[in-house]
Coordinates of C-alpha atoms in Angstrom, one line a residue:
Chain Z
M1 CA 96.4 116.1 64.6
T2 CA 93.0 116.1 63.2
K3 CA 90.4 114.9 65.6
A4 CA 87.6 112.9 64.0
D5 CA 84.2 112.6 65.7
T6 CA 84.5 108.8 65.6
V7 CA 87.3 107.3 67.7
I8 CA 86.7 103.6 67.2
V9 CA 85.5 102.2 63.9
V10 CA 84.9 98.4 63.7
K11 CA 83.7 96.8 60.5
D12 CA 83.2 93.1 60.2
L13 CA 85.7 92.2 62.8
V14 CA 86.4 88.5 62.8
K15 CA 88.9 86.7 65.0
K16 CA 89.4 82.9 64.8
F17 CA 91.5 80.6 66.9
G18 CA 91.7 77.5 64.8
S19 CA 88.1 76.6 64.1
F20 CA 86.8 78.6 67.1
V21 CA 85.3 81.9 66.2
A22 CA 85.9 84.3 69.1
N23 CA 84.7 87.4 67.4
D24 CA 82.0 86.8 64.7
H25 CA 81.6 89.9 62.4
L26 CA 81.5 92.6 65.0
N27 CA 80.3 96.0 63.8
F28 CA 80.2 99.2 65.9
E29 CA 81.5 102.8 66.2
V30 CA 82.3 104.8 69.3
K31 CA 82.2 108.6 69.2
R32 CA 84.5 111.1 70.8
G33 CA 83.6 111.7 74.5
E34 CA 81.2 108.8 74.6
I35 CA 80.9 106.4 77.5
F36 CA 80.6 103.0 75.8
G37 CA 79.8 99.9 77.8
F38 CA 81.1 96.7 76.4
L39 CA 79.3 93.8 78.1
G40 CA 79.1 90.1 77.8
A41 CA 79.2 86.9 79.8
N42 CA 82.6 85.3 80.6
G43 CA 83.7 83.6 77.4
A44 CA 81.6 85.8 75.0
G45 CA 84.7 87.2 73.3
K46 CA 85.1 90.6 75.0
T47 CA 88.8 90.2 76.0
T48 CA 89.7 89.1 72.5
A49 CA 88.0 92.2 71.0
I50 CA 89.6 94.5 73.5
K51 CA 93.1 93.1 72.8
I52 CA 92.5 93.8 69.1
L53 CA 91.4 97.3 69.7
C54 CA 94.4 98.0 71.9
G55 CA 96.8 96.7 69.2
L56 CA 97.9 93.7 71.1
Q57 CA 96.5 91.1 68.8
S58 CA 95.7 91.0 65.0
P59 CA 92.2 90.3 63.8
T60 CA 91.6 87.5 61.3
S61 CA 89.7 89.9 59.0
G62 CA 87.8 93.2 59.2
D63 CA 88.4 96.9 58.9
I64 CA 89.2 98.4 62.3
K65 CA 90.5 101.7 63.2
V66 CA 91.3 103.1 66.7
A67 CA 92.0 106.8 67.1
G68 CA 92.4 106.9 63.3
F69 CA 95.0 104.2 63.2
N70 CA 94.9 100.8 61.5
V71 CA 95.0 97.8 63.9
Y72 CA 97.0 95.7 61.4
T73 CA 99.8 98.1 60.6
Q74 CA 99.9 100.9 63.1
T75 CA 99.7 99.1 66.5
N76 CA 102.5 101.2 68.0
K77 CA 100.6 104.4 67.1
I78 CA 97.5 103.0 68.7
K79 CA 99.3 102.2 71.9
Q80 CA 100.5 105.8 72.1
H81 CA 97.0 107.2 71.7
I82 CA 95.0 104.9 74.1
G83 CA 95.0 104.5 77.8
Y84 CA 94.3 101.2 79.6
M85 CA 93.3 100.3 83.1
S86 CA 92.3 96.9 84.5
Q87 CA 91.0 95.7 87.8
K88 CA 94.4 94.5 88.7
F89 CA 96.1 97.8 89.3
S90 CA 99.2 98.2 87.2
L91 CA 100.8 100.6 89.6
Y92 CA 104.0 99.8 91.4
E93 CA 103.3 99.1 95.1
D94 CA 106.9 100.0 96.2
L95 CA 107.0 103.3 94.4
T96 CA 105.5 106.5 95.6
V97 CA 102.5 108.1 94.0
S98 CA 104.5 110.6 92.1
E99 CA 107.1 108.0 91.1
N100 CA 104.4 106.0 89.5
F101 CA 103.3 109.0 87.5
R102 CA 106.9 109.7 86.5
F103 CA 107.4 106.0 85.4
Y104 CA 104.3 105.9 83.2
G105 CA 104.9 109.4 81.9
G106 CA 108.4 108.3 80.9
I107 CA 107.0 105.2 79.1
Y108 CA 104.7 107.5 77.1
G109 CA 107.6 109.7 76.2
L110 CA 106.3 112.8 78.1
S111 CA 108.9 115.5 78.9
N112 CA 109.9 115.9 82.6
K113 CA 108.2 119.2 82.6
L114 CA 105.0 117.8 81.2
I115 CA 105.1 114.9 83.7
R116 CA 105.4 117.4 86.6
E117 CA 102.5 119.5 85.3
R118 CA 100.2 116.5 84.6
T119 CA 101.0 114.9 88.0
K120 CA 100.1 118.1 89.7
T121 CA 96.9 118.6 87.7
L122 CA 95.7 115.1 88.2
L123 CA 96.5 114.9 91.9
Q124 CA 94.6 118.3 92.4
R125 CA 91.6 116.8 90.6
L126 CA 91.6 113.9 93.0
D127 CA 92.3 116.1 96.0
L128 CA 95.3 113.8 96.7
E129 CA 98.2 116.3 96.5
H130 CA 99.0 115.4 100.1
A131 CA 99.6 111.8 99.1
A132 CA 102.2 112.5 96.3
N133 CA 105.1 111.2 98.4
K134 CA 103.4 108.2 100.0
V135 CA 104.4 104.7 99.0
L136 CA 101.6 103.1 97.1
R137 CA 101.2 100.1 99.4
D138 CA 100.4 102.4 102.3
I139 CA 97.4 104.1 100.7
P140 CA 93.8 103.0 100.7
L141 CA 92.4 100.9 97.9
G142 CA 90.0 103.5 96.8
W143 CA 92.8 106.0 96.2
K144 CA 94.9 103.5 94.3
Q145 CA 92.0 102.9 91.9
K146 CA 91.5 106.6 91.2
L147 CA 95.3 107.0 90.8
A148 CA 95.4 104.0 88.3
F149 CA 92.7 105.8 86.3
S150 CA 94.6 109.1 86.4
V151 CA 97.8 107.3 85.3
A152 CA 95.9 105.8 82.4
V153 CA 94.8 109.2 81.1
M154 CA 98.1 111.0 81.9
H155 CA 99.2 111.2 78.3
N156 CA 95.8 112.6 77.2
P157 CA 94.8 109.5 75.2
E158 CA 91.9 109.7 72.8
V159 CA 90.2 106.7 74.3
V160 CA 90.7 104.9 77.6
F161 CA 89.9 101.2 78.0
L162 CA 88.7 100.3 81.4
D163 CA 88.5 96.5 82.0
E164 CA 86.3 95.9 85.0
P165 CA 87.8 98.9 86.8
T166 CA 85.5 98.7 89.8
G167 CA 85.7 95.1 90.8
G168 CA 85.7 94.5 94.6
V169 CA 85.4 98.2 95.4
D170 CA 83.0 99.5 98.1
P171 CA 79.7 101.1 96.8
I172 CA 80.7 104.7 97.6
T173 CA 84.1 104.5 96.0
R174 CA 82.6 102.8 93.0
R175 CA 80.3 105.8 92.5
Q176 CA 83.1 108.3 93.0
F177 CA 85.0 106.4 90.3
W178 CA 82.1 106.9 87.9
E179 CA 82.1 110.6 88.7
L180 CA 85.8 110.6 87.5
I181 CA 84.7 108.8 84.3
Y182 CA 82.0 111.3 83.6
E183 CA 84.4 114.2 84.1
E184 CA 87.0 112.7 81.8
A185 CA 84.4 112.0 79.1
N186 CA 83.2 115.6 79.4
R187 CA 86.8 116.7 78.6
G188 CA 86.4 114.7 75.3
T189 CA 88.1 111.4 76.2
T190 CA 86.3 108.4 74.9
I191 CA 85.5 105.8 77.6
F192 CA 85.4 102.1 76.6
V193 CA 84.4 100.1 79.7
T194 CA 83.6 96.5 80.7
T195 CA 81.9 95.7 84.0
H196 CA 80.0 92.9 85.8
Y197 CA 78.0 95.4 87.8
M198 CA 74.8 95.8 85.8
D199 CA 73.8 99.1 87.5
E200 CA 77.0 100.5 86.0
A201 CA 75.7 99.6 82.5
E202 CA 73.0 102.2 83.2
Y203 CA 75.7 104.9 83.5
C204 CA 76.9 104.3 80.0
Q205 CA 75.5 106.3 77.0
R206 CA 75.5 103.2 74.9
V207 CA 75.9 99.6 75.7
S208 CA 76.8 96.5 73.6
I209 CA 76.1 93.0 74.8
M210 CA 78.2 90.2 73.4
V211 CA 76.9 86.6 73.2
D212 CA 78.9 83.8 71.7
G213 CA 81.3 86.0 69.8
R214 CA 78.5 88.2 68.3
I215 CA 77.1 91.6 69.3
E216 CA 73.6 90.6 70.2
A217 CA 72.4 94.1 71.2
L218 CA 73.7 97.6 71.0
D219 CA 71.8 100.8 72.1
S220 CA 71.3 103.2 74.9
P221 CA 70.3 101.5 78.2
K222 CA 66.9 103.2 77.9
K223 CA 66.2 101.8 74.4
L224 CA 67.5 98.4 75.4
K225 CA 65.1 98.2 78.3
E226 CA 62.3 99.2 76.1
T227 CA 63.2 96.7 73.4
Y228 CA 63.5 93.8 75.8
Q229 CA 60.6 95.1 78.0
A230 CA 62.9 94.8 81.0
A231 CA 62.9 96.9 84.2
S232 CA 66.7 97.0 84.5
M233 CA 69.9 96.3 82.5
N234 CA 70.4 93.3 84.7
E235 CA 67.2 91.8 83.2
V236 CA 68.3 92.7 79.7
F237 CA 71.7 91.1 80.2
I238 CA 70.4 87.9 81.8
R239 CA 67.8 87.4 79.0
L240 CA 70.5 87.7 76.3
A241 CA 73.4 86.0 78.0
R242 CA 71.4 83.0 79.2
A243 CA 71.2 81.8 75.7
Q244 CA 75.0 81.6 75.4
K245 CA 76.3 78.1 74.5
N246 CA 80.0 78.7 75.1
T247 CA 80.2 79.0 78.8
E248 CA 83.5 79.8 80.4
Chain G
M1 CA 79.0 68.1 119.9
K2 CA 76.3 68.3 117.3
Q3 CA 74.5 70.9 119.4
Q4 CA 77.4 73.4 119.0
P5 CA 76.8 76.3 116.7
A6 CA 78.6 75.9 113.4
V7 CA 80.9 78.8 113.8
V8 CA 81.5 81.2 116.8
A9 CA 83.9 84.1 116.8
N10 CA 84.7 86.3 119.9
D11 CA 86.6 89.6 119.4
L12 CA 88.8 88.2 116.7
T13 CA 91.7 90.6 116.0
K14 CA 94.5 90.2 113.5
S15 CA 97.1 92.6 112.1
Y16 CA 99.9 92.3 109.6
K17 CA 102.8 94.5 110.8
S18 CA 101.2 97.9 111.3
Q19 CA 98.1 97.1 109.3
L20 CA 95.0 96.2 111.4
A21 CA 93.2 93.7 109.1
L22 CA 90.4 92.6 111.6
K23 CA 89.2 94.5 114.6
K24 CA 87.4 92.6 117.4
V25 CA 85.0 90.7 115.1
S26 CA 82.3 88.6 116.8
F27 CA 79.5 86.6 115.4
Q28 CA 77.7 83.2 115.6
I29 CA 76.7 81.1 112.6
E30 CA 74.0 78.4 113.2
N31 CA 74.1 74.9 111.8
G32 CA 72.6 74.6 108.3
E33 CA 72.8 78.4 107.7
L34 CA 73.8 80.0 104.5
F35 CA 75.8 82.9 105.9
G36 CA 77.3 85.7 103.9
F37 CA 80.1 88.2 104.7
I38 CA 79.4 91.1 102.4
G39 CA 82.1 93.8 101.9
P40 CA 84.6 95.3 99.5
D41 CA 88.2 94.3 99.0
G42 CA 90.2 95.2 102.1
A43 CA 87.2 94.7 104.5
G44 CA 89.0 91.7 106.1
K45 CA 87.0 88.9 104.6
T46 CA 89.9 86.7 103.5
T47 CA 91.8 87.2 106.8
L48 CA 88.7 86.1 108.6
F49 CA 88.4 83.0 106.4
H50 CA 92.0 82.2 107.0
L51 CA 91.5 82.4 110.8
L52 CA 88.4 80.2 110.7
T53 CA 90.0 77.6 108.5
T54 CA 93.0 77.4 110.9
L55 CA 95.5 78.9 108.3
L56 CA 96.2 81.9 110.6
I57 CA 96.4 82.4 114.3
P58 CA 94.5 85.5 115.7
D59 CA 96.4 88.2 117.7
T60 CA 93.7 88.2 120.3
G61 CA 90.2 86.8 120.6
S62 CA 89.1 83.3 119.7
A63 CA 87.0 81.3 117.3
S64 CA 85.5 77.8 117.1
V65 CA 84.1 75.6 114.3
R66 CA 81.6 73.0 115.5
G67 CA 82.9 73.5 119.0
F68 CA 86.6 73.0 118.1
D69 CA 89.0 75.8 118.9
T70 CA 90.7 77.2 115.7
V71 CA 94.1 77.2 117.5
A72 CA 94.1 74.2 119.9
D73 CA 92.0 71.9 117.8
Y74 CA 93.1 72.9 114.3
A75 CA 93.6 69.3 113.2
A76 CA 90.0 68.4 114.0
I77 CA 88.7 71.4 112.2
R78 CA 90.6 70.6 109.0
K79 CA 88.9 67.3 108.8
I80 CA 85.4 68.7 108.9
V81 CA 85.6 71.9 106.8
G82 CA 85.8 72.4 103.1
Y83 CA 87.5 75.6 101.9
M84 CA 87.5 77.2 98.5
P85 CA 90.0 80.0 98.4
G86 CA 89.4 83.1 96.3
R87 CA 92.4 82.3 94.1
F88 CA 92.3 79.0 92.1
S89 CA 94.5 76.7 94.1
L90 CA 94.1 73.3 92.5
Y91 CA 96.9 71.5 90.7
Q92 CA 97.1 73.0 87.2
D93 CA 99.0 70.1 85.8
L94 CA 96.7 67.3 87.1
T95 CA 93.6 66.5 85.2
V96 CA 90.1 67.2 86.5
E97 CA 89.6 63.7 87.7
E98 CA 93.1 63.5 89.2
N99 CA 92.5 66.6 91.2
L100 CA 89.3 65.3 92.6
N101 CA 90.8 61.9 93.4
F102 CA 93.7 63.6 95.1
F103 CA 91.4 65.6 97.4
A104 CA 89.3 62.5 98.1
G105 CA 92.4 60.6 98.9
I106 CA 93.7 63.1 101.4
F107 CA 90.5 62.8 103.4
N108 CA 90.5 59.0 103.2
T109 CA 87.4 58.9 101.0
T110 CA 86.6 58.1 97.4
I111 CA 84.8 60.0 94.7
A112 CA 82.2 57.2 94.6
E113 CA 81.4 57.5 98.3
N114 CA 80.3 61.1 98.2
Y115 CA 79.4 61.4 94.5
H116 CA 75.8 62.3 95.4
L117 CA 77.0 65.5 97.0
I118 CA 78.9 66.8 94.0
E119 CA 76.8 65.1 91.3
D120 CA 74.9 68.3 90.2
I121 CA 78.1 70.3 89.9
Y122 CA 80.6 67.7 88.8
K123 CA 78.5 66.3 86.0
Q124 CA 78.8 69.6 84.2
I125 CA 82.6 69.2 84.0
E126 CA 82.7 65.4 83.8
P127 CA 82.9 65.4 80.0
F128 CA 86.3 67.1 80.5
K129 CA 87.6 64.9 83.2
T130 CA 90.8 64.0 81.3
R131 CA 91.6 67.7 80.7
R132 CA 94.3 69.3 82.8
A133 CA 92.9 71.8 85.4
G134 CA 95.1 74.6 84.1
K135 CA 93.4 74.3 80.7
L136 CA 89.9 74.8 82.0
S137 CA 87.9 77.9 81.5
G138 CA 87.1 80.1 84.5
G139 CA 83.6 78.8 85.1
M140 CA 84.8 75.1 84.9
K141 CA 87.7 75.8 87.3
Q142 CA 85.2 77.2 89.7
K143 CA 83.0 74.1 89.5
L144 CA 86.0 71.8 89.9
A145 CA 87.2 73.8 92.9
L146 CA 83.8 73.5 94.5
S147 CA 83.7 69.8 93.8
C148 CA 87.1 69.3 95.5
A149 CA 86.0 71.3 98.5
L150 CA 82.9 69.1 98.9
I151 CA 84.3 65.6 98.2
H152 CA 85.0 64.7 101.8
K153 CA 81.4 65.7 102.9
P154 CA 82.4 68.7 105.0
E155 CA 80.2 69.9 107.8
V156 CA 81.0 73.5 107.2
L157 CA 81.9 74.9 103.7
F158 CA 83.9 78.1 103.4
L159 CA 83.8 79.9 100.1
D160 CA 85.9 83.0 99.7
E161 CA 84.6 85.2 97.0
P162 CA 83.5 82.4 94.7
T163 CA 81.7 84.8 92.3
T164 CA 84.2 87.6 92.0
G165 CA 84.8 88.6 88.3
V166 CA 82.0 86.2 87.3
D167 CA 79.3 87.5 85.0
A168 CA 75.7 88.0 86.2
V169 CA 74.3 84.8 84.7
S170 CA 77.0 82.6 86.0
R171 CA 76.7 84.2 89.4
M172 CA 73.0 83.4 89.4
E173 CA 73.7 79.8 88.6
F174 CA 76.4 79.5 91.3
W175 CA 73.9 80.7 93.9
E176 CA 71.4 78.1 92.7
M177 CA 74.1 75.5 93.4
L178 CA 74.6 76.8 96.9
R179 CA 70.9 76.7 97.6
K180 CA 70.9 73.0 96.7
L181 CA 73.9 72.3 98.9
K182 CA 72.2 74.0 101.8
Q183 CA 69.4 71.5 101.4
Q184 CA 71.9 68.7 102.0
G185 CA 72.4 70.2 105.5
I186 CA 75.8 71.7 104.9
T187 CA 76.5 75.0 106.7
I188 CA 77.8 77.4 104.1
V189 CA 79.9 80.5 104.9
V190 CA 80.5 82.6 101.8
S191 CA 82.0 86.0 101.2
T192 CA 81.3 88.4 98.4
P193 CA 81.8 92.0 97.3
Y194 CA 78.5 92.0 95.3
M195 CA 75.9 93.6 97.5
D196 CA 73.0 92.1 95.6
E197 CA 74.1 88.6 96.6
A198 CA 73.3 89.4 100.2
A199 CA 69.6 88.9 99.5
L200 CA 70.4 85.2 98.7
C201 CA 71.8 84.5 102.2
D202 CA 69.9 83.5 105.3
R203 CA 71.9 86.0 107.3
V204 CA 74.7 88.4 106.5
A205 CA 77.4 90.4 108.2
L206 CA 78.2 93.7 106.4
M207 CA 82.0 94.3 106.6
Q208 CA 84.1 97.4 106.1
N209 CA 87.7 98.2 107.1
G210 CA 88.2 95.1 109.3
E211 CA 84.9 95.5 111.2
I212 CA 81.4 94.1 111.1
M213 CA 79.1 97.0 110.7
L214 CA 75.9 95.0 111.1
T215 CA 74.7 91.3 111.3
N216 CA 71.2 90.3 110.5
T217 CA 68.8 88.7 108.0
P218 CA 68.7 90.7 104.7
Q219 CA 65.0 91.5 105.3
R220 CA 65.7 92.9 108.8
I221 CA 68.6 95.0 107.5
V222 CA 66.4 96.5 104.9
D223 CA 63.6 97.0 107.4
G224 CA 66.0 98.9 109.6
F225 CA 66.9 101.5 107.0
K226 CA 66.7 104.9 108.7
G227 CA 64.7 107.6 106.9
E228 CA 62.7 107.5 103.7
L229 CA 64.5 106.5 100.5
L230 CA 63.4 108.4 97.4
A231 CA 64.4 107.6 93.8
V232 CA 64.8 110.7 91.6
S233 CA 65.2 111.0 87.9
S234 CA 65.2 113.8 85.3
D235 CA 66.3 114.8 81.9
N236 CA 69.7 115.9 83.1
M237 CA 71.0 113.2 85.4
F238 CA 74.6 114.5 85.6
D239 CA 73.6 117.9 87.1
L240 CA 70.8 116.3 89.1
L241 CA 73.2 114.6 91.5
H242 CA 74.9 117.9 92.4
Q243 CA 71.6 119.8 92.7
L244 CA 70.2 117.2 95.0
E245 CA 73.4 117.3 97.1
N246 CA 72.8 121.0 97.6
I247 CA 69.3 120.7 99.0
P248 CA 69.5 121.6 102.7
D249 CA 69.5 118.6 105.2
T250 CA 70.5 116.1 102.5
A251 CA 71.9 113.0 104.2
A252 CA 72.8 111.2 100.9
A253 CA 72.4 111.4 97.2
Y254 CA 74.0 108.8 94.9
R255 CA 73.5 107.2 91.5
F256 CA 71.8 103.9 91.5
G257 CA 71.2 102.4 88.1
D258 CA 69.2 104.8 86.0
R259 CA 68.0 106.9 89.0
I260 CA 69.5 108.8 92.0
H261 CA 68.7 107.6 95.5
Y262 CA 68.1 110.4 97.9
V263 CA 67.8 110.4 101.7
S264 CA 67.1 113.5 103.8
E265 CA 68.1 114.2 107.4
R266 CA 64.5 115.1 108.1
N267 CA 61.1 114.0 106.7
I268 CA 61.2 116.1 103.6
D269 CA 58.1 116.7 101.5
P270 CA 58.9 115.6 97.9
E271 CA 57.1 118.8 96.8
I272 CA 60.0 120.8 98.2
I273 CA 62.5 118.8 96.2
Q274 CA 60.4 119.2 93.1
K275 CA 60.4 123.0 93.5
A276 CA 64.1 123.2 94.3
L277 CA 64.9 121.2 91.1
A278 CA 62.5 123.1 88.9
S279 CA 64.2 126.3 90.0
S280 CA 67.5 124.8 89.0
G281 CA 66.1 124.3 85.5
Q282 CA 65.4 120.5 85.7
K283 CA 62.7 119.1 83.5
N284 CA 60.6 115.9 83.8
V285 CA 61.6 115.3 87.4
V286 CA 60.1 112.1 88.8
I287 CA 60.3 111.5 92.6
E288 CA 59.1 108.2 94.0
P289 CA 59.5 106.6 97.5
I290 CA 61.1 103.1 97.1
T291 CA 62.1 100.2 99.3
P292 CA 65.9 100.1 100.0
V293 CA 68.1 97.2 99.0
I294 CA 71.2 96.0 100.9
E295 CA 73.5 98.3 98.9
D296 CA 71.5 101.3 100.1
C297 CA 71.9 100.1 103.7
F298 CA 75.6 99.5 103.2
I299 CA 76.1 103.0 101.8
M300 CA 74.3 104.6 104.7
L301 CA 76.2 102.6 107.3
M302 CA 79.5 103.6 105.6
K303 CA 78.5 107.2 105.7
S304 CA 77.6 107.1 109.4
K305 CA 81.1 105.6 110.1
S306 CA 82.9 107.8 107.6
K307 CA 84.2 110.3 110.2
N308 CA 87.0 107.9 111.0
D309 CA 87.6 107.1 107.3
P310 CA 90.5 108.9 105.7
N311 CA 88.9 108.6 102.2

């Protein structure tokens, strides 16, 4: 497999539902190993764009490639090469930690040997080897969240989509989770993340802010704060998102 | 009866099978207060709200709302409280107006009678009053739920995580609505996992693992921060965190927005930190003393309790 430097290419992405334009000519690229923050108010069109990038929905028009695959014709290829984690943990509460790894490894078609190896490596990284045989419902929330992330990167995807991964988590665990994100990005995995915590926007290398279906701003947090003469990303966000007409 | 505090809890304890959800929680909320329970998922906030709104019975301990006991006088409490659960619980197949009428009807009142209470909020969704609740967007559902919880003019309003998953702008607007409701004399009890919302409450209780770590006004909590808080930044933020952690007597070092917050066990001279970082190869190090916010206080409280925490 050739590994290009750009993992997500979006040119003129348009998605309409009837007369409603959910995504209005989006243009951006995300590089290998980059931590890219995808922000926007509720109803700005983030979820629609993420569904398209994950191969779950077809765009109306535009030229979009994820991990080198076309979002119109190669959606199954895309699904094999991306990871996904949302705030609602997709792990099975009545399975053990290692059974969850086995289940998802199986879905991604990993061999039993590889599943065993990856489970071991990932649990070692989290310092949770001792929890391998614990049933998921019996372990702390913070562990579940880290495990959900590990499961999402188990098949070594090129890009992992994190949809509000830290919602409702305590401030220390939230920061530990971001350490995990940094480590994964350092290994070359691209991170595409949405969040409502504006301090987390500061942890991203680049951030886009969607307003009414358009990308209103896209730059590093530092540059965005300079451009909008704001002290924090929270201020930048509020200034841009306040103008939104389509409130959800 | 009017002289009673709005809510009183004494050693409330509740467990589900082997899981202890709430451990001897005690507090008092005064009439007219905007009181916040701040804490992450699993802190016990929802269990506490279920106990106070008479939906659960405590294992031990007791609680009262406006002087009524949550167990013995549950029927009286249900008449005087409004409750907005964390999960949307209105009738999806009824319209906006039908839902509101339904809730008014249960409480023997009408929309017209208490319209002034909900006017500010309801008028934003009134153009969609013939739309089914299930077809509303997230923000509109939230406004309808709040209107339904208010339509019988409750004395105490319980809002369980009303802003979870809501963007920063909508959160700000929601808190503006709460401020206005407070002016009408309604006691508001709200829970949230967002630490920055604590500053918008009159008083808060910081919760973690089924316990209240601290109750006070946001200002007093911040004033009570132990030690000096420094904000540190440099050209290489990723290494900076680990380098700061390795400085002797470090009590805490954690990312906070675009800087790292640092607390030492002793009164450390910033010059010493400068030197240590310079010898590790850091460039453009900026160290500045700053005023803590609630999240800093929460983190330090968690750390001081972490000996019992398996995580």
